[in-house]
Amino acid sequence: MSAREVAQQNGFPYTDSIIMEFIGGSQLHGAKLEGTDDTDYYGVFIPPPDKVLGLDAYEHFVYTTGDQRGKNKAEDVDVTLYSLTKWARLAAKGNPSVLHFLFAPTTLSTQEWAFVVNDPTPFLAKSHLNAYFGYANAQLNRLYNARGPKDVSRPFLEDQFGYDTKYAMHIIRLLDEGRELMETGQVSLPRPNAEFLRSIREGKVKLYEIEKIADELQRAANKAQETSPLPDKVDRKEISKRLALVYRSFWDVTELE
């Protein structure tokens, strides 16, 4: 099954306008535990002109077969589709999950998508490291139950290992992705340390070791940012130019050049 098929069966009106798809989540990272994790589909679509130029935008589609609070089972499926503009806006802000769209192995990729992302440089910047740190710190806060009510979706992990191993895995993953992006301008998917990420999820790494590794990764990422080949800011002008050309081409207004 694909994102297109699931979306079409569940009310998404623009399946013929999907320009890219990939399987994300733990499977993308290489940290999926069989029999435990659901399947996450992601994609980008081009809405019709009235939903881009008119008053009522159609910016995303989200569907899940699981519990809305995140208690998904292995057989469940999540689908998240972004309009091209919304995806680009989030990518330009450095959202780590959205930046995955630039580097993930795709199950569908059209010429429109290739035109937008074949050179991902305009979407990347040194400042994106702040977003990686922000998301990692949010996971850390949840790990220590420091923000809001106690997470009730995975109490069995705390009972079994003494801490939520999935939060811990994401902390290490995010910090390592941020470091790699600063060093190379890319994010490798699946992650080169996928085996270690799985070992964290399986409770084979002590919490104090997680804290030590996280501190080391954060310092390494900060150091990499100082000498990063990435520009200081994203190239919003170039991004807008690409989006405008793709929309016009897709709507049969002009050709891509």
Tab-separated table of C-alpha atoms in Angstrom:
chain	number	residue	atom	x	y	z
A	1	MET	CA	0.000	0.000	0.000
A	2	SER	CA	1.156	3.578	-0.670
A	3	ALA	CA	0.384	7.007	0.738
A	4	ARG	CA	-1.636	7.695	-2.400
A	5	GLU	CA	-3.794	4.600	-1.933
A	6	VAL	CA	-4.463	5.219	1.761
A	7	ALA	CA	-5.215	8.895	1.168
A	8	GLN	CA	-7.523	8.183	-1.756
A	9	GLN	CA	-9.489	5.682	0.296
A	10	ASN	CA	-9.927	8.181	3.108
A	11	GLY	CA	-11.104	11.386	1.514
A	12	PHE	CA	-8.003	13.083	0.111
A	13	PRO	CA	-9.196	14.845	-3.068
A	14	TYR	CA	-5.902	15.446	-4.905
A	15	THR	CA	-4.211	12.059	-5.300
A	16	ASP	CA	-3.296	12.808	-8.918
A	17	SER	CA	-1.373	15.849	-7.670
A	18	ILE	CA	1.019	14.004	-5.347
A	19	ILE	CA	4.563	14.683	-6.555
A	20	MET	CA	6.574	12.681	-4.008
A	21	GLU	CA	6.131	9.960	-1.396
A	22	PHE	CA	8.345	8.121	1.039
A	23	ILE	CA	8.128	5.895	4.097
A	24	GLY	CA	9.262	7.794	7.159
A	25	GLY	CA	9.387	7.310	10.894
A	26	SER	CA	11.497	4.619	12.504
A	27	GLN	CA	11.687	2.656	9.251
A	28	LEU	CA	13.351	5.623	7.553
A	29	HIS	CA	15.827	6.063	10.409
A	30	GLY	CA	16.634	2.348	10.395
A	31	ALA	CA	15.464	2.062	13.996
A	32	LYS	CA	12.193	0.225	13.429
A	33	LEU	CA	11.426	-2.621	15.813
A	34	GLU	CA	9.450	-5.320	14.067
A	35	GLY	CA	6.126	-6.119	15.628
A	36	THR	CA	6.093	-2.785	17.462
A	37	ASP	CA	6.166	0.210	15.125
A	38	ASP	CA	3.475	1.363	12.736
A	39	THR	CA	4.137	2.539	9.170
A	40	ASP	CA	4.392	6.264	8.457
A	41	TYR	CA	3.801	7.562	4.937
A	42	TYR	CA	4.703	11.100	3.903
A	43	GLY	CA	4.284	13.058	0.703
A	44	VAL	CA	3.926	16.392	-1.062
A	45	PHE	CA	1.120	17.450	-3.369
A	46	ILE	CA	0.268	20.417	-5.582
A	47	PRO	CA	-3.195	21.827	-4.845
A	48	PRO	CA	-5.319	23.299	-7.653
A	49	PRO	CA	-5.041	27.048	-8.375
A	50	ASP	CA	-8.082	28.037	-6.321
A	51	LYS	CA	-6.539	26.435	-3.216
A	52	VAL	CA	-3.287	28.331	-3.657
A	53	LEU	CA	-4.444	31.671	-5.064
A	54	GLY	CA	-7.933	31.752	-3.597
A	55	LEU	CA	-9.272	32.341	-0.115
A	56	ASP	CA	-9.520	28.753	1.117
A	57	ALA	CA	-6.157	26.990	1.209
A	58	TYR	CA	-5.708	23.211	1.357
A	59	GLU	CA	-2.304	22.828	3.015
A	60	HIS	CA	-2.184	19.340	4.477
A	61	PHE	CA	-3.874	15.991	4.870
A	62	VAL	CA	-3.423	13.767	7.928
A	63	TYR	CA	-4.906	10.321	8.474
A	64	THR	CA	-4.241	7.525	10.937
A	65	THR	CA	-5.755	4.112	11.496
A	66	GLY	CA	-4.568	4.193	15.091
A	67	ASP	CA	-5.482	5.971	18.294
A	68	GLN	CA	-5.325	9.753	17.978
A	69	ARG	CA	-3.192	9.982	21.121
A	70	GLY	CA	-0.386	8.025	19.489
A	71	LYS	CA	-1.038	4.517	20.797
A	72	ASN	CA	-0.530	2.997	17.375
A	73	LYS	CA	0.106	-0.700	16.888
A	74	ALA	CA	2.363	-2.401	14.366
A	75	GLU	CA	-0.480	-2.866	11.882
A	76	ASP	CA	-1.492	0.805	11.955
A	77	VAL	CA	-0.744	3.330	9.242
A	78	ASP	CA	-0.221	7.088	9.432
A	79	VAL	CA	-0.314	9.351	6.375
A	80	THR	CA	0.863	12.962	6.321
A	81	LEU	CA	0.736	14.965	3.081
A	82	TYR	CA	1.836	18.595	2.748
A	83	SER	CA	1.079	21.062	0.005
A	84	LEU	CA	4.259	22.087	-1.773
A	85	THR	CA	4.129	25.570	-0.251
A	86	LYS	CA	3.585	24.368	3.313
A	87	TRP	CA	6.377	21.820	2.978
A	88	ALA	CA	8.768	24.466	1.646
A	89	ARG	CA	7.824	26.896	4.405
A	90	LEU	CA	8.540	24.325	7.121
A	91	ALA	CA	11.751	23.185	5.444
A	92	ALA	CA	12.994	26.760	5.253
A	93	LYS	CA	12.502	27.000	9.026
A	94	GLY	CA	14.709	23.943	9.529
A	95	ASN	CA	12.051	21.539	10.797
A	96	PRO	CA	14.063	18.289	11.136
A	97	SER	CA	11.241	15.955	10.110
A	98	VAL	CA	10.397	18.093	7.083
A	99	LEU	CA	14.045	18.285	6.016
A	100	HIS	CA	13.921	14.488	5.721
A	101	PHE	CA	11.932	15.026	2.520
A	102	LEU	CA	15.143	16.332	0.914
A	103	PHE	CA	17.181	13.223	1.670
A	104	ALA	CA	14.790	10.281	2.067
A	105	PRO	CA	14.678	7.416	-0.475
A	106	THR	CA	11.407	8.028	-2.301
A	107	THR	CA	8.729	5.597	-3.422
A	108	LEU	CA	7.431	8.259	-5.825
A	109	SER	CA	9.281	11.234	-7.286
A	110	THR	CA	8.064	13.291	-10.243
A	111	GLN	CA	9.892	15.804	-12.417
A	112	GLU	CA	8.270	18.589	-10.425
A	113	TRP	CA	9.736	17.316	-7.186
A	114	ALA	CA	13.130	16.778	-8.801
A	115	PHE	CA	13.112	20.364	-10.033
A	116	VAL	CA	12.484	21.648	-6.522
A	117	VAL	CA	15.032	19.574	-4.612
A	118	ASN	CA	17.770	18.285	-6.937
A	119	ASP	CA	19.929	21.035	-5.440
A	120	PRO	CA	18.751	21.270	-1.810
A	121	THR	CA	21.172	24.087	-0.932
A	122	PRO	CA	18.592	26.937	-0.922
A	123	PHE	CA	16.638	25.097	1.801
A	124	LEU	CA	19.648	24.651	4.096
A	125	ALA	CA	21.360	26.979	6.549
A	126	LYS	CA	23.643	26.973	9.582
A	127	SER	CA	20.771	28.369	11.608
A	128	HIS	CA	18.854	25.091	11.179
A	129	LEU	CA	20.912	23.654	14.025
A	130	ASN	CA	18.745	25.660	16.413
A	131	ALA	CA	15.700	23.699	15.264
A	132	TYR	CA	17.457	20.384	15.841
A	133	PHE	CA	18.432	21.472	19.335
A	134	GLY	CA	14.895	22.684	19.977
A	135	TYR	CA	13.304	19.394	18.990
A	136	ALA	CA	15.917	17.380	20.915
A	137	ASN	CA	15.331	19.478	24.029
A	138	ALA	CA	11.573	18.967	23.681
A	139	GLN	CA	12.181	15.210	23.688
A	140	LEU	CA	14.472	15.627	26.703
A	141	ASN	CA	11.799	17.553	28.578
A	142	ARG	CA	9.316	14.798	27.877
A	143	LEU	CA	11.838	12.189	28.925
A	144	TYR	CA	12.094	13.856	32.326
A	145	ASN	CA	8.364	14.675	32.422
A	146	ALA	CA	9.346	18.319	32.785
A	147	ARG	CA	6.723	19.703	30.421
A	148	GLY	CA	3.014	19.118	30.812
A	149	PRO	CA	1.368	15.935	32.068
A	150	LYS	CA	3.171	12.638	32.184
A	151	ASP	CA	3.162	10.872	28.807
A	152	VAL	CA	0.725	8.001	29.131
A	153	SER	CA	1.228	6.442	25.695
A	154	ARG	CA	4.315	4.347	26.597
A	155	PRO	CA	4.258	3.681	30.372
A	156	PHE	CA	5.454	0.131	29.714
A	157	LEU	CA	8.828	1.491	28.598
A	158	GLU	CA	9.316	3.327	31.878
A	159	ASP	CA	8.188	0.269	33.810
A	160	GLN	CA	10.564	-1.979	31.895
A	161	PHE	CA	13.637	0.214	31.469
A	162	GLY	CA	13.191	3.085	33.924
A	163	TYR	CA	12.817	5.681	31.169
A	164	ASP	CA	11.052	6.138	27.837
A	165	THR	CA	13.580	4.635	25.447
A	166	LYS	CA	11.856	6.020	22.363
A	167	TYR	CA	12.260	9.603	23.555
A	168	ALA	CA	15.904	8.835	24.332
A	169	MET	CA	16.461	7.414	20.863
A	170	HIS	CA	15.015	10.519	19.225
A	171	ILE	CA	17.273	12.798	21.301
A	172	ILE	CA	20.391	11.032	20.045
A	173	ARG	CA	19.057	10.792	16.496
A	174	LEU	CA	18.184	14.495	16.281
A	175	LEU	CA	21.492	15.698	17.686
A	176	ASP	CA	23.447	13.390	15.395
A	177	GLU	CA	21.430	14.491	12.356
A	178	GLY	CA	22.061	18.126	13.230
A	179	ARG	CA	25.787	17.479	13.559
A	180	GLU	CA	25.921	15.705	10.193
A	181	LEU	CA	23.933	18.433	8.468
A	182	MET	CA	26.339	21.078	9.742
A	183	GLU	CA	29.373	19.044	8.686
A	184	THR	CA	28.277	17.833	5.257
A	185	GLY	CA	25.092	19.629	4.211
A	186	GLN	CA	23.271	16.283	4.135
A	187	VAL	CA	21.377	13.897	6.402
A	188	SER	CA	22.015	10.195	5.781
A	189	LEU	CA	18.884	8.040	5.764
A	190	PRO	CA	18.769	5.404	7.139
A	191	ARG	CA	21.037	6.683	9.912
A	192	PRO	CA	24.599	5.323	9.955
A	193	ASN	CA	24.161	4.604	13.687
A	194	ALA	CA	20.836	2.794	13.194
A	195	GLU	CA	22.019	-0.261	15.122
A	196	PHE	CA	22.874	1.904	18.118
A	197	LEU	CA	19.523	3.687	17.882
A	198	ARG	CA	17.767	0.324	17.988
A	199	SER	CA	19.816	-0.671	21.018
A	200	ILE	CA	18.615	2.467	22.806
A	201	ARG	CA	15.016	1.577	22.025
A	202	GLU	CA	15.616	-1.922	23.347
A	203	GLY	CA	16.805	-0.499	26.674
A	204	LYS	CA	20.402	-1.649	26.254
A	205	VAL	CA	21.837	1.820	26.988
A	206	LYS	CA	21.711	3.334	30.450
A	207	LEU	CA	20.131	6.739	30.929
A	208	TYR	CA	23.373	8.270	32.220
A	209	GLU	CA	25.063	7.068	29.012
A	210	ILE	CA	22.338	8.734	26.940
A	211	GLU	CA	22.946	11.995	28.792
A	212	LYS	CA	26.710	11.781	28.203
A	213	ILE	CA	26.363	10.986	24.500
A	214	ALA	CA	23.797	13.747	24.034
A	215	ASP	CA	26.161	16.279	25.606
A	216	GLU	CA	29.017	15.137	23.370
A	217	LEU	CA	26.845	15.326	20.239
A	218	GLN	CA	25.623	18.801	21.095
A	219	ARG	CA	29.160	20.071	21.538
A	220	ALA	CA	30.221	18.387	18.273
A	221	ALA	CA	27.295	19.957	16.445
A	222	ASN	CA	28.112	23.406	17.781
A	223	LYS	CA	31.715	22.993	16.661
A	224	ALA	CA	30.617	21.785	13.220
A	225	GLN	CA	28.346	24.813	12.855
A	226	GLU	CA	31.339	27.134	13.219
A	227	THR	CA	33.020	25.701	10.100
A	228	SER	CA	29.918	24.514	8.252
A	229	PRO	CA	29.836	24.828	4.443
A	230	LEU	CA	26.177	25.842	4.681
A	231	PRO	CA	25.079	29.460	4.153
A	232	ASP	CA	23.968	31.535	7.120
A	233	LYS	CA	20.403	31.803	5.825
A	234	VAL	CA	18.136	29.943	3.442
A	235	ASP	CA	17.683	31.402	-0.029
A	236	ARG	CA	14.018	32.346	0.154
A	237	LYS	CA	14.143	34.081	-3.228
A	238	GLU	CA	15.378	30.941	-4.998
A	239	ILE	CA	12.874	28.751	-3.149
A	240	SER	CA	10.017	31.023	-4.177
A	241	LYS	CA	11.232	31.032	-7.774
A	242	ARG	CA	11.283	27.234	-7.919
A	243	LEU	CA	7.860	26.908	-6.360
A	244	ALA	CA	6.329	29.440	-8.724
A	245	LEU	CA	7.773	27.669	-11.786
A	246	VAL	CA	6.572	24.271	-10.599
A	247	TYR	CA	3.073	25.504	-9.888
A	248	ARG	CA	2.828	27.209	-13.269
A	249	SER	CA	4.162	24.144	-15.087
A	250	PHE	CA	1.878	21.752	-13.234
A	251	TRP	CA	-1.093	23.971	-14.002
A	252	ASP	CA	-0.025	24.043	-17.694
A	253	VAL	CA	0.848	27.727	-17.591
A	254	THR	CA	4.510	27.445	-18.523
A	255	GLU	CA	7.336	24.921	-18.956
A	256	LEU	CA	10.126	24.213	-16.513
A	257	GLU	CA	13.462	25.570	-17.653
